[in-house]
CSV table of C-alpha atoms and ligand atoms in Angstrom, one decimal:
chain,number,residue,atom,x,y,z
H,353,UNK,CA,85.9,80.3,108.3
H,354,UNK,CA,88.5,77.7,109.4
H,355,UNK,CA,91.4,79.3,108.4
H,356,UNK,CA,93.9,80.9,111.3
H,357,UNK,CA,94.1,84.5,109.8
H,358,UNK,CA,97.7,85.8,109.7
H,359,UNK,CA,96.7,88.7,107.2
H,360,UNK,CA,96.5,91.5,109.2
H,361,UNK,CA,99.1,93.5,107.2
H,362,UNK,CA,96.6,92.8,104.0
H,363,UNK,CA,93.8,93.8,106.0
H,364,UNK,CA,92.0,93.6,109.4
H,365,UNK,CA,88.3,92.9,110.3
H,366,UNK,CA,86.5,96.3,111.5
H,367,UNK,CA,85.9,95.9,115.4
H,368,UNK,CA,82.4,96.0,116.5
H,369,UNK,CA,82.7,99.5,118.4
H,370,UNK,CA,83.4,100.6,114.8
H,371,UNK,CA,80.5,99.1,112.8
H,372,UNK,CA,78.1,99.7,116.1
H,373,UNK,CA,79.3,103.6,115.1
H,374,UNK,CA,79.2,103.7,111.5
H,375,UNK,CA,75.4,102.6,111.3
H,376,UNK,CA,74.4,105.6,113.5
H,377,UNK,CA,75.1,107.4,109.9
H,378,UNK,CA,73.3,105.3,107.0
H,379,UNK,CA,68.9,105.0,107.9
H,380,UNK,CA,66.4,107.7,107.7
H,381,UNK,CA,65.8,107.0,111.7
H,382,UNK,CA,70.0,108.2,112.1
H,383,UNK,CA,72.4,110.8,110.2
H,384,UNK,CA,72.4,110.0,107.1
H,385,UNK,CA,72.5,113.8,105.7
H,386,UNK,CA,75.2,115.8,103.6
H,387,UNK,CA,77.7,116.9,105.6
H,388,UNK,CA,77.8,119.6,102.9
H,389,UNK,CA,74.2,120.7,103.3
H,390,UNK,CA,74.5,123.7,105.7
H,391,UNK,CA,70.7,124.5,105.5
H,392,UNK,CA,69.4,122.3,107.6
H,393,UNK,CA,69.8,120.0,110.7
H,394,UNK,CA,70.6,116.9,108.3
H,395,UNK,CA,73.2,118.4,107.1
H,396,UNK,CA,74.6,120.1,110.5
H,397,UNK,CA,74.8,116.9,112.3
H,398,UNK,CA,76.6,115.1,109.8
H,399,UNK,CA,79.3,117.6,109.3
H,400,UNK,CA,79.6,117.5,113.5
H,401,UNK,CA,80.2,113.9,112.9
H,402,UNK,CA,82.8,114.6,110.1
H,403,UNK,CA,84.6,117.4,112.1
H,404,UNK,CA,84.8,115.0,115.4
H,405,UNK,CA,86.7,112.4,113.6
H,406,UNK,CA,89.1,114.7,111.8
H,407,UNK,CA,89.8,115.7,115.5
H,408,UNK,CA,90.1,111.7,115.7
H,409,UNK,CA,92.5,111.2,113.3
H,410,UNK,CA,94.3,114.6,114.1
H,411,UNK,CA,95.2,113.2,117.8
H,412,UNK,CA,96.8,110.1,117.1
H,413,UNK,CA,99.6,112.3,114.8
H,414,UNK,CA,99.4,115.6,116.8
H,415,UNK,CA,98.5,117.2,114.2
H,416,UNK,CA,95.5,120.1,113.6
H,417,UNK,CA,92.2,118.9,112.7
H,418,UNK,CA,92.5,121.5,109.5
H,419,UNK,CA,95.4,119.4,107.8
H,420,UNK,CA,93.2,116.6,107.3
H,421,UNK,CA,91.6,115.9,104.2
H,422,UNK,CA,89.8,113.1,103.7
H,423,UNK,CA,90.5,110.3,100.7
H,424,UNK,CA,89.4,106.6,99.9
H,425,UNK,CA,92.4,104.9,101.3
H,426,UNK,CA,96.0,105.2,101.8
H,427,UNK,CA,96.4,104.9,98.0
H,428,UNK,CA,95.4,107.6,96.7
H,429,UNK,CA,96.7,109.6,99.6
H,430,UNK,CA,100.1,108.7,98.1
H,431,UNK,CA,99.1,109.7,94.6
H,432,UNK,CA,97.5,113.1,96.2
H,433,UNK,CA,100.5,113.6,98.0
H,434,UNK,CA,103.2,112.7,95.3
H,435,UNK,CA,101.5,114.2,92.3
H,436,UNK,CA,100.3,117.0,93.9
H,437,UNK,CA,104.0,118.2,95.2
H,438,UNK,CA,105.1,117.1,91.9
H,439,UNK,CA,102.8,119.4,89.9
H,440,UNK,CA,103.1,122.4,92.5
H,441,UNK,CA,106.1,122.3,92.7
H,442,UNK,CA,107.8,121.5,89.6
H,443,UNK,CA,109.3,125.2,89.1
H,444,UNK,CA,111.2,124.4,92.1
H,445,UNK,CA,112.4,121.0,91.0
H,446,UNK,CA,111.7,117.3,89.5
H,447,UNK,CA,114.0,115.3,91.6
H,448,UNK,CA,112.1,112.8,94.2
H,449,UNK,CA,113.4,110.2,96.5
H,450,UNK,CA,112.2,107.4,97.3
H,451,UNK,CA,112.9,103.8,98.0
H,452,UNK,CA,113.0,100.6,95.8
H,453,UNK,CA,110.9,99.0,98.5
H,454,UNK,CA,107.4,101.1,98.8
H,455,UNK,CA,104.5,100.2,98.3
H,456,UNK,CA,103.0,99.9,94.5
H,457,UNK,CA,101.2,103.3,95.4
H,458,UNK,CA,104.0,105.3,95.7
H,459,UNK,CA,106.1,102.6,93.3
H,460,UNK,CA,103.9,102.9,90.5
H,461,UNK,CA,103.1,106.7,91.2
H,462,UNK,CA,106.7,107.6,91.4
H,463,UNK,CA,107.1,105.8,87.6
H,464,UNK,CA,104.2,107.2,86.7
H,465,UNK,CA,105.6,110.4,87.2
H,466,UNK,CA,109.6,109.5,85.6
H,467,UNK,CA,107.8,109.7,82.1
H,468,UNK,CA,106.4,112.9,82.5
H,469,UNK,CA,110.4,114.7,82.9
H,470,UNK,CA,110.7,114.1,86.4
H,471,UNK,CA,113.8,112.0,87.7
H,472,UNK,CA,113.2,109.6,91.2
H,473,UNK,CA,115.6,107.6,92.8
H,474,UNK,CA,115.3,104.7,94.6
H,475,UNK,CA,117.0,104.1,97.7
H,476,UNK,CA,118.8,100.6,97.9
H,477,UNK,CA,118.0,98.9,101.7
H,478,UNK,CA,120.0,96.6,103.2
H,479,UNK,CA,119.3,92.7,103.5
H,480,UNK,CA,116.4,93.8,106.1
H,481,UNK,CA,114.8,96.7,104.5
H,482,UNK,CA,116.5,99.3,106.6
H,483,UNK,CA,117.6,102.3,104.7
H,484,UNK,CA,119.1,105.3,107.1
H,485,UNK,CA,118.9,109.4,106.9
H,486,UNK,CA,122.5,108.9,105.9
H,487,UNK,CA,121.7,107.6,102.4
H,488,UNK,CA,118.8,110.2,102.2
H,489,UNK,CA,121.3,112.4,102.4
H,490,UNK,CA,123.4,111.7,99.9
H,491,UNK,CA,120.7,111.6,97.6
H,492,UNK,CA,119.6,115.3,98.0
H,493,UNK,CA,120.1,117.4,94.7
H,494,UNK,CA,119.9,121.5,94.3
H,495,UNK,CA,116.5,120.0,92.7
H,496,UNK,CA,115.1,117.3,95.0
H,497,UNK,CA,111.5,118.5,95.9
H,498,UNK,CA,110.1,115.5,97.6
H,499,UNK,CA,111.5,112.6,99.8
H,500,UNK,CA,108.8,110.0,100.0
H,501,UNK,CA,109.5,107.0,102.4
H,502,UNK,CA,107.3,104.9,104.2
H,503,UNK,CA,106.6,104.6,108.0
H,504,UNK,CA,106.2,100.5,108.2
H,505,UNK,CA,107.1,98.2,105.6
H,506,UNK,CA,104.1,96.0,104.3
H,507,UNK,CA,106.2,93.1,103.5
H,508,UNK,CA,109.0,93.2,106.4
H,509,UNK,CA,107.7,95.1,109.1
H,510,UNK,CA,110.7,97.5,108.8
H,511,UNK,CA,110.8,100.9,110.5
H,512,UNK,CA,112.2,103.7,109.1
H,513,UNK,CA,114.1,106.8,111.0
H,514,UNK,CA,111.4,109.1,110.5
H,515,UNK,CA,112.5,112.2,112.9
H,516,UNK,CA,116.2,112.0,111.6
H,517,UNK,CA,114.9,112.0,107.6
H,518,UNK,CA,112.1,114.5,108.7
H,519,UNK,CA,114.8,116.7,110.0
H,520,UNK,CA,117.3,116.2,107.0
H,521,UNK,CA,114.3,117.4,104.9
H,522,UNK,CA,113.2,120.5,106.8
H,523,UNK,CA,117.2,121.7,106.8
H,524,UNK,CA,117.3,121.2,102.9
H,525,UNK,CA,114.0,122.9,102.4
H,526,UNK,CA,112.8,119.4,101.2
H,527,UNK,CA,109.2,118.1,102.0
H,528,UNK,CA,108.6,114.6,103.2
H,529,UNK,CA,105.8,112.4,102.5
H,530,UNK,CA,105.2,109.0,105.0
H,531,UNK,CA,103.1,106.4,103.8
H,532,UNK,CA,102.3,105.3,107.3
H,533,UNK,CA,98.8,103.0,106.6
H,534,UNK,CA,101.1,100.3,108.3
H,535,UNK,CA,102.2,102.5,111.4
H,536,UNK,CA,99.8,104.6,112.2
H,537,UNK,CA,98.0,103.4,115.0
H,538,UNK,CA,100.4,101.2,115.8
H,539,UNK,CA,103.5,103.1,116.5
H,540,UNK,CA,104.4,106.9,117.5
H,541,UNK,CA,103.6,109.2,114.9
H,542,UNK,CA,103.9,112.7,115.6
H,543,UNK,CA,104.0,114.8,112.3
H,544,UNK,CA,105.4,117.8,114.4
H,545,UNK,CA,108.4,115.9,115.9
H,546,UNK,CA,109.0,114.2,113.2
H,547,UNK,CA,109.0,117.4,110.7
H,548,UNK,CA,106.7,115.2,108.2
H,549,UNK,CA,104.6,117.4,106.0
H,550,UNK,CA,102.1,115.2,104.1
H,551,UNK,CA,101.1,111.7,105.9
H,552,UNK,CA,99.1,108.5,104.0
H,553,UNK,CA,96.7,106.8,106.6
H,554,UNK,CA,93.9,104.4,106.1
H,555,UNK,CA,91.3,103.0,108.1
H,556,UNK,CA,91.4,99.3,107.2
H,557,UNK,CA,94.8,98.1,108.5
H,558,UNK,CA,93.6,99.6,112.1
H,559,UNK,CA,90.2,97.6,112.4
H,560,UNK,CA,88.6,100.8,110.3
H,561,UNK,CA,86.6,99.7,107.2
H,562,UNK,CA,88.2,99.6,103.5
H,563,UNK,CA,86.9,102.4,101.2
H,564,UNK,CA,88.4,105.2,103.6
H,565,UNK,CA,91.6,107.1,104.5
H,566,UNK,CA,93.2,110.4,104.8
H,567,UNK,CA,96.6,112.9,104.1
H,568,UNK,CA,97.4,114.9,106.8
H,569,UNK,CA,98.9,117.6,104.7
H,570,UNK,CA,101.0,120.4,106.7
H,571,UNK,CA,99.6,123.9,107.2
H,572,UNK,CA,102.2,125.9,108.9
H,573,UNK,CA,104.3,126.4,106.2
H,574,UNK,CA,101.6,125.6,103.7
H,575,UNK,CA,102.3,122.4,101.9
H,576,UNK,CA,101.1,123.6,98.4
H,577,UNK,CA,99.1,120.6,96.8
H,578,UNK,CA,97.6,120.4,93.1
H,579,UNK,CA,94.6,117.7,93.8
H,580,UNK,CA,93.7,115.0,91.6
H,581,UNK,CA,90.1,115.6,92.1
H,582,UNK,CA,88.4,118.6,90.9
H,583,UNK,CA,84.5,119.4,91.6
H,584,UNK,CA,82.5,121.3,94.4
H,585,UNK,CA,85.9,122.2,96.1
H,586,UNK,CA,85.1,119.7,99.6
H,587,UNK,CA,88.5,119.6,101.6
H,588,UNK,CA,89.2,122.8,100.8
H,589,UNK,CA,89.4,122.0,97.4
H,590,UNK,CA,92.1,119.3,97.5
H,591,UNK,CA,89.8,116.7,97.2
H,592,UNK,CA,86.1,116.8,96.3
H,593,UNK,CA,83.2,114.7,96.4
H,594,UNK,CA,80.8,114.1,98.8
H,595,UNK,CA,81.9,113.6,102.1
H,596,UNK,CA,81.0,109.5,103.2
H,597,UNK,CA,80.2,110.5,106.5
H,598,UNK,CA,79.8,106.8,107.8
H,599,UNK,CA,83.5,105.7,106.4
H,600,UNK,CA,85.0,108.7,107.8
H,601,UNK,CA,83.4,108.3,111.4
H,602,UNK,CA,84.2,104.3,111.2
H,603,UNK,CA,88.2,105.8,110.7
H,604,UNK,CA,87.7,108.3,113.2
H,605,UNK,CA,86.6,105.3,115.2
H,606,UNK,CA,89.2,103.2,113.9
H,607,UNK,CA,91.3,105.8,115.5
H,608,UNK,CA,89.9,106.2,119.3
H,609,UNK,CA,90.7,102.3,119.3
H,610,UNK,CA,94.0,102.9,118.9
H,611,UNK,CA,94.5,105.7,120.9
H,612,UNK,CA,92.9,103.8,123.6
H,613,UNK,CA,94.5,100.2,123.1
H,614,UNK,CA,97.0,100.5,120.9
H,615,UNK,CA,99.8,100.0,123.3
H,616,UNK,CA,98.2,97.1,124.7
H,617,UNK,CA,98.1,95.8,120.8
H,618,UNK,CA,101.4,96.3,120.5
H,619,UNK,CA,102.4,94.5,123.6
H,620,UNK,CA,99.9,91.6,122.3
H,621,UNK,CA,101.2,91.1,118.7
H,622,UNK,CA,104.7,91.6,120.5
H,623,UNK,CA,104.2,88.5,122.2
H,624,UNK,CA,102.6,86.9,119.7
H,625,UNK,CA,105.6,87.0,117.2
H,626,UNK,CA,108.1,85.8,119.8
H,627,UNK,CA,105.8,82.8,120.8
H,628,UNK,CA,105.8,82.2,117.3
H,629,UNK,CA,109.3,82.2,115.8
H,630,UNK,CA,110.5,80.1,119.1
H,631,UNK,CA,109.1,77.2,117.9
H,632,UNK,CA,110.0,78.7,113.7
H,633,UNK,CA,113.4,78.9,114.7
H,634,UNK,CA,113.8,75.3,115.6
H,635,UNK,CA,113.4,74.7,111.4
H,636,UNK,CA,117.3,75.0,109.9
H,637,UNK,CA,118.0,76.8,106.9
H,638,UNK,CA,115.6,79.2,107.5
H,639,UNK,CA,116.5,83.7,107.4
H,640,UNK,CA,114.2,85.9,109.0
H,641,UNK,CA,113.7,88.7,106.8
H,642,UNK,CA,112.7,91.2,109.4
H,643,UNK,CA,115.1,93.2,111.7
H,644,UNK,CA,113.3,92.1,114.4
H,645,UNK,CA,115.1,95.1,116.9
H,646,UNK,CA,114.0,97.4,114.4
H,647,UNK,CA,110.3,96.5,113.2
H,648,UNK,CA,106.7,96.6,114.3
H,649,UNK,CA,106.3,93.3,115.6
H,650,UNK,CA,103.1,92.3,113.7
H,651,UNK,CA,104.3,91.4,110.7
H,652,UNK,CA,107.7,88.7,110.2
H,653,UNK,CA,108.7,87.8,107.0
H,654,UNK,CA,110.1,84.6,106.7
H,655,UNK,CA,112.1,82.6,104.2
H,656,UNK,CA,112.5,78.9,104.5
H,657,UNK,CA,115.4,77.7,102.2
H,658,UNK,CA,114.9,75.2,99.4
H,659,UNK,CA,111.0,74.9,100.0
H,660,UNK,CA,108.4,76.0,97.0
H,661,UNK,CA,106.1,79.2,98.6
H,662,UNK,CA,103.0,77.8,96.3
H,663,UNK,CA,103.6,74.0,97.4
H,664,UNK,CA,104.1,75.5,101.6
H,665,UNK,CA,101.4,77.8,100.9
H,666,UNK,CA,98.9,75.0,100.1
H,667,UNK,CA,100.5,72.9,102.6
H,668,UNK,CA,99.6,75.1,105.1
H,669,UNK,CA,95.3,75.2,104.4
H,670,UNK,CA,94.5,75.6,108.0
H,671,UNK,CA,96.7,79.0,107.6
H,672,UNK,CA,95.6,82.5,105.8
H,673,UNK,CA,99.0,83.8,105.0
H,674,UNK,CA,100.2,86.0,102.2
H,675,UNK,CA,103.6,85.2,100.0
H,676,UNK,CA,103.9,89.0,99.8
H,677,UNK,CA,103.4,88.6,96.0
H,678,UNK,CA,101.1,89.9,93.5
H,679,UNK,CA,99.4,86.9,92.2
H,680,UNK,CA,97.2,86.7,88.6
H,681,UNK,CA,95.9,83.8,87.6
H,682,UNK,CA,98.8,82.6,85.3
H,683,UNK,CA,101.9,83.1,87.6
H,684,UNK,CA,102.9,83.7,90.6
H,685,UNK,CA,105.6,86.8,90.7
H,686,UNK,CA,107.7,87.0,93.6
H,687,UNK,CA,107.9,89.9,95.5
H,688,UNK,CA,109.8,92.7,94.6
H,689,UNK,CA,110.3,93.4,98.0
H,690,UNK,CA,112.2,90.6,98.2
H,691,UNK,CA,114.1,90.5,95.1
H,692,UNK,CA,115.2,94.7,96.1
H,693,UNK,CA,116.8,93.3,99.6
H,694,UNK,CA,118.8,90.9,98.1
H,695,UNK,CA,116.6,87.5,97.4
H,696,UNK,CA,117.5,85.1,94.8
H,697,UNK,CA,113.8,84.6,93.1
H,698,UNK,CA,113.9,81.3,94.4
H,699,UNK,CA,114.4,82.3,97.8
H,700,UNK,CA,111.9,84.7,97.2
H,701,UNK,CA,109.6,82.1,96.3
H,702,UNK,CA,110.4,80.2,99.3
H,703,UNK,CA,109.3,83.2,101.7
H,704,UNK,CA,105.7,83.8,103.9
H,705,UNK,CA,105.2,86.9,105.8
H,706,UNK,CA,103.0,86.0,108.8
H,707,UNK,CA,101.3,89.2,110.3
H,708,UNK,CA,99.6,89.1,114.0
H,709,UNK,CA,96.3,91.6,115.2
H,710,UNK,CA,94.3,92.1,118.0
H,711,UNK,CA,92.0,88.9,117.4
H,712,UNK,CA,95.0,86.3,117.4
H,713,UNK,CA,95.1,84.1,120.1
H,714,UNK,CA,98.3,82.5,121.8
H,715,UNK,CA,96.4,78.7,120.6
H,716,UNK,CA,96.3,80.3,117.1
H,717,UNK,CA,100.2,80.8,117.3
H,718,UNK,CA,100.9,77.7,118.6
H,719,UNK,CA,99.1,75.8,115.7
H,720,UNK,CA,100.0,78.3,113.2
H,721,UNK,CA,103.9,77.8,114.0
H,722,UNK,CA,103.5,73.6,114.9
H,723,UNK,CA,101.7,73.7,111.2
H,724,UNK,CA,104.8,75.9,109.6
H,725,UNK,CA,107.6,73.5,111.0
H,726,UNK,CA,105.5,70.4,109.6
H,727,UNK,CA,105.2,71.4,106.4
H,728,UNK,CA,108.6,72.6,106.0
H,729,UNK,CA,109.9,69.9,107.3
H,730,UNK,CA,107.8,67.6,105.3
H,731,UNK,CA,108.6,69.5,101.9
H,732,UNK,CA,112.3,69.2,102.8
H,733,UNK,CA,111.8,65.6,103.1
H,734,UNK,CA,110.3,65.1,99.8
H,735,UNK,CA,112.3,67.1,97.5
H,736,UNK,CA,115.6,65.2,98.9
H,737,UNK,CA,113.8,62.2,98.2
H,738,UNK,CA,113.6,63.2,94.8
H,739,UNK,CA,117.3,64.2,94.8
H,740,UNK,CA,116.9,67.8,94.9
H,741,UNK,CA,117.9,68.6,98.5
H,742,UNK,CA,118.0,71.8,100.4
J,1100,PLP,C1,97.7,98.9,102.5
J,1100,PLP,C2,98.7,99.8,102.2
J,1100,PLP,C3,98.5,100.9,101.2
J,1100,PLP,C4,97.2,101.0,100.5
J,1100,PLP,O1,96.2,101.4,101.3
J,1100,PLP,P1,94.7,101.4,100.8
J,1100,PLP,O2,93.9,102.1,101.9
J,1100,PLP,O3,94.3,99.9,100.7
J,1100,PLP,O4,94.6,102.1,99.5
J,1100,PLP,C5,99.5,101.7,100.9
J,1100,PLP,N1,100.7,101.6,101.5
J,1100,PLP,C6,101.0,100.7,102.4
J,1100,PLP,C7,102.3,100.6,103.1
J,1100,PLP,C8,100.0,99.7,102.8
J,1100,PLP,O5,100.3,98.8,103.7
């Protein structure tokens, strides 16, 4: 492919250690068995394999092996999490915070759940995503139940005060959910600290394959869970369904990558993002969406006043970059990401989030960001020759 891909918050290509991993658990010749079958060697060694990457995925949040349970991606980790509180827990209360900014998994979940009698509310963020334990708290009713908020924001990069939320929550007898598949792996998550009680992860936004995730889900005190899945009781009945032994040992060694290099990814991507918005920043009329103290630094959002996303967006073939938007074939919507920090929708429109990974180079930035201030500038050029300026 000839496209520079700046995509990594979408999705990130699964490192070779991984795959080389992952097909020691498909053939006849390898492990292929059940980790469920418990009367034969088959069977053994695969559930060895499954138990040593729940110890995987257990490190890199310090948390216990046992409050891992094992889903198909971050999504419905967020549904387990969020419907499961909501159903155990609903003589307790119905009232769930949130934010307006989360991802359509806990978004749509969250609604889902508003016309079935519960009542959410949806924290505001300032013009950079941020929201604070301070407006958390305000929200808290005799009835709140569940505070879901996520650790990284796809769109901006935004971090959230996890410890200082987490604590808020423990003191009001609250639990807290973190949809973290954009920071785990990526920055310090440590469910104990940080008084979380259930955790989203996936595999595929850490170099992991697509198809596999998990919810750390607390033990001590027991985070009661009604589970969406119901069958031979696998995960200690919170999820079952045959265990896929090759996706789970391709996050557990999703997760050994990270624990081993994951600084040194962060440093990278660090780097990467500064090299790339000195050159951005030489553009006028342009607002960086991302508080860029305050943010992992793989991910900038980026609006560029007065210039159509779609026409910059095909400008800009050479690049793979995302508009942050939900896209069918008829329209293109702009985010509501956007619109909820304060957008117009036509600076919405007019906005790119670039996001950097392992396999970006420092010549990748440099064309990527020479591309950017062409095109803009080029657009900008046009429209004021039709009259329209900036
Ligand atoms: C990617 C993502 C998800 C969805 O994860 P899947 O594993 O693809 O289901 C949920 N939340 C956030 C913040 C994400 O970035």
């Amino acid at each position: 492919m000839k496209q520079i891909y700046l995509d990594y918050a979408s999705t990130t290509p699964v490192a070779q250690e991984v795959i080389d991993e992952m097909l020691k658990y498909l053939s006849f010749e390898n492990i292929f068995g059940n980790p469920a079958s418990n009367t034969h060697e088959y069977g053994w060694y695969a559930k060895e394999a499954v138990d040593k990457a729940r110890q995987q995925v257990a490190l890199l949040i310090c948390a216990d092996s046992r409050e891992i349970v094992f889903t198909s991606g971050a999504t419905e980790s967020d549904n387990l999490a969020i419907k499961g509180v909501a159903d155990a827990y609903a003589n307790k209360g119905k009232h769930i915070i949130t934010s307006s900014i989360e991802h359509k998994a806990v978004i749509d979940t969250c609604a889902y759940l508003e016309t079935k009698g519960y009542t959410v509310s949806y924290l505001v963020p300032d013009q950079k995503g941020q929201i604070t334990a301070e407006q958390v708290m305000q929200t808290i009713q005799p009835d709140t139940i569940l505070v879901s908020l996520m650790a990284v924001n796809n769109e901006l990069g935004t971090c959230y005060p996890l410890a200082e939320i987490g604590a808020l929550c423990k003191e009001n007898k609250i639990l807290f959910h973190v949809d973290a598949a954009q920071g785990f792996g990526k920055i310090d998550v440590d469910v104990r600290a940080m008084n979380i009680d259930l955790l989203s992860i996936s595999a595929h936004k850490i170099y992991g394959p697509k198809g596999v995730g998990a919810l750390y889900v607390r033990r001590k005190p027991k985070v009661k869970l009604t589970p969406l899945i119901h069958g031979g009781g696998h995960e200690n009945g919170y999820r079952s369904g045959t265990l896929a032994t090759h996706q789970i040992v391709g996050l557990g060694q999703a997760c050994v990558l990270m624990q081993k290099k994951g600084n040194s990814f962060y440093r990278h991507v660090e780097n990467l993002r500064a090299i790339f918005l000195k050159k951005i920043e030489a553009l006028p009329n342009i607002t960086i969406n991302t508080p860029l103290a305050n943010s992992y630094p793989g991910i900038v959002n980026i609006t560029f006043e007065g210039v159509d996303g779609e026409a910059l967006v095909a400008m800009l073939h050479n690049l793979a970059v995302s508009m942050g938007s939900a896209c069918n074939s008829a329209s293109i919507e702009p985010s509501f990401v956007l619109l909820n920090i304060g957008l117009s929708q036509q600076q919405a429109h007019a906005s790119l989030r670039f996001s950097f990974g392992q396999y970006t180079t420092v010549r990748e930035v440099h064309i990527a960001a020479d591309s950017v201030v062409a095109a803009v500038t080029k657009l900008r050029a046009l429209s004021e020759q039709c009259g329209m300026g900036v």
